[in-house]
Amino acid sequence: MGKIKVIGPQEANGEITISGSKNSALPILAATLLTDERIILNNIPNLADVNTMIEILENAGKKVTWQDSTLIIDTVSDINSILPYGPVRRMRASFNVLGPLTIRNKYAKVALPGGCSIGVRPVNFHLEGLKKLGIESQIEHGFTHSKYIGAPDKTHISLPFPSVGATEHLITTAVLLENTETILTNCAQEPEIIDLCNFLISMGAKIEGHGTSNIKIHGVKQLHGTEYTIIPDRIEAGTYAILGAVLGKEITLKNIIEDHLFSLLDIFEKIGINYKMKKNTLTIKGISKLELSPVDVETATFPGFPTDLQPQLMVLLSLIPGRSSVTENVFKTRFNHVDELNRMGAKIFVESNTAIITGVSKLSGAPLEATDLRASAALLIAALIADGETIINNVDHIFRGYERLFEKLENVGLKIEYYE
């Protein structure tokens, strides 16, 4: 795993264009297994996780070709429902291929997924929902073995928790259950789920209620090819927005959907961050920390504040005079970055699932260890504002979620050095 060296403090000034959404691209790529016809996907970020999903599709019998930020996906052999351990273990979203493969071939064998170490994320919601769709599964030796035994004419699945992954997985599976009406309740409502549903509808799926907690699906016999453009990445946008608040002289972010950032912008207003939103462009001016106010934040599923921005926001709150707090309600042990920030001089105390943050006047460079994707981004922001040299070890997590990272940082005048 590589390292990043940063000499701070630095100031950011310039423009960044936000890439396509990783968290939309992954479930949409998994859903391309539902048809043998050509799929063209635009605005796809070239990221490690996306390339892992491409490897999974290629193992399943697809041919995937890059053309700039467009992927062309064709079927070149019979769909294979037995996938190797290697690529599947690298990320959570890979598990979403289980249902589509089982429906296509009546059976599947898929490894249990991996991903960032940010807390327990069991697959039982997925498997219990798939069972109601007619898919029986058992786990043996680290693999999920599934077989399709037939779906009922009508089924109702109420998720115990509005899980994004389970919601996406069940939607993607149910759309190809011909003559079956599926009603999903307590669904996640993230923009990426709406994007997935719009993609499936463009293929001929019949879906109602996406974007709400109740979704109805009328299964169809087959889906056809399509061309589709995915939404911009709201987590990348939020990360650079927080970077702008911490470091910015003035940063302009293009390709933004304001409604997707509402919870973060609401926090900016409470803190006193100066920003302007016009059409699809967000401009942020960094201001004196003395003018800012502390806040209390709780993570939640959309439209609440996203857990994927919690580590980055904590860097900003660490520099605000007074006492702030962050309560983590999604992945309750997602505080691996706290010890590293404290090594830089932050004052953060964790009790249960709440971090109590007392603002400090500055951070100091230190050797750090990155533990996951979003923690890596948070530590990079901290390193850029800290006095002196910081070396972030094990930093390659960051390339799973931030396309053309070095280029975008250079666009706003920030300098970092990467080495292995």
PDB file of C-alpha atoms in Angstrom, residues 1-4 47-49 116 369-374 376-377 392-402 405-406 418-420:
ATOM      1  CA  MET A   1       0.000   0.000   0.000  1.00  0.00           C
ATOM      2  CA  GLY A   2       1.254   3.452  -0.910  1.00  0.00           C
ATOM      3  CA  LYS A   3       2.000   6.560   1.120  1.00  0.00           C
ATOM      4  CA  ILE A   4       1.200  10.232   0.686  1.00  0.00           C
ATOM      5  CA  LEU A  47     -11.826   3.930  -9.910  1.00  0.00           C
ATOM      6  CA  ALA A  48     -10.433   0.821  -8.258  1.00  0.00           C
ATOM      7  CA  ASP A  49     -13.898  -0.326  -7.128  1.00  0.00           C
ATOM      8  CA  CYS A 116     -13.619  -1.134   4.214  1.00  0.00           C
ATOM      9  CA  GLU A 369      -2.308   5.259   9.253  1.00  0.00           C
ATOM     10  CA  ALA A 370      -5.345   5.253   6.937  1.00  0.00           C
ATOM     11  CA  THR A 371      -7.841   2.487   7.638  1.00  0.00           C
ATOM     12  CA  ASP A 372     -10.563   2.943   5.035  1.00  0.00           C
ATOM     13  CA  LEU A 373     -11.658   5.013   2.046  1.00  0.00           C
ATOM     14  CA  ARG A 374     -13.317   7.986   3.744  1.00  0.00           C
ATOM     15  CA  SER A 376      -8.100   8.393   4.007  1.00  0.00           C
ATOM     16  CA  ALA A 377      -9.852  11.447   2.567  1.00  0.00           C
ATOM     17  CA  ILE A 392      -0.231   8.969   5.508  1.00  0.00           C
ATOM     18  CA  ASN A 393       0.499   5.254   5.298  1.00  0.00           C
ATOM     19  CA  ASN A 394      -1.747   2.576   3.775  1.00  0.00           C
ATOM     20  CA  VAL A 395      -3.430   5.309   1.742  1.00  0.00           C
ATOM     21  CA  ASP A 396      -4.408   3.363  -1.387  1.00  0.00           C
ATOM     22  CA  HIS A 397      -7.950   3.057  -0.013  1.00  0.00           C
ATOM     23  CA  ILE A 398      -8.489   6.585  -1.298  1.00  0.00           C
ATOM     24  CA  PHE A 399      -8.260   5.499  -4.943  1.00  0.00           C
ATOM     25  CA  ARG A 400     -11.418   3.443  -4.466  1.00  0.00           C
ATOM     26  CA  GLY A 401     -13.502   6.605  -4.277  1.00  0.00           C
ATOM     27  CA  TYR A 402     -11.743   9.642  -5.769  1.00  0.00           C
ATOM     28  CA  LEU A 405      -7.280  12.753  -7.212  1.00  0.00           C
ATOM     29  CA  PHE A 406      -3.859  14.279  -7.887  1.00  0.00           C
ATOM     30  CA  TYR A 418       2.640   9.788  -3.537  1.00  0.00           C
ATOM     31  CA  TYR A 419       5.149   6.978  -3.262  1.00  0.00           C
ATOM     32  CA  GLU A 420       5.171   3.251  -2.552  1.00  0.00           C
TER      33      GLU A 420
END
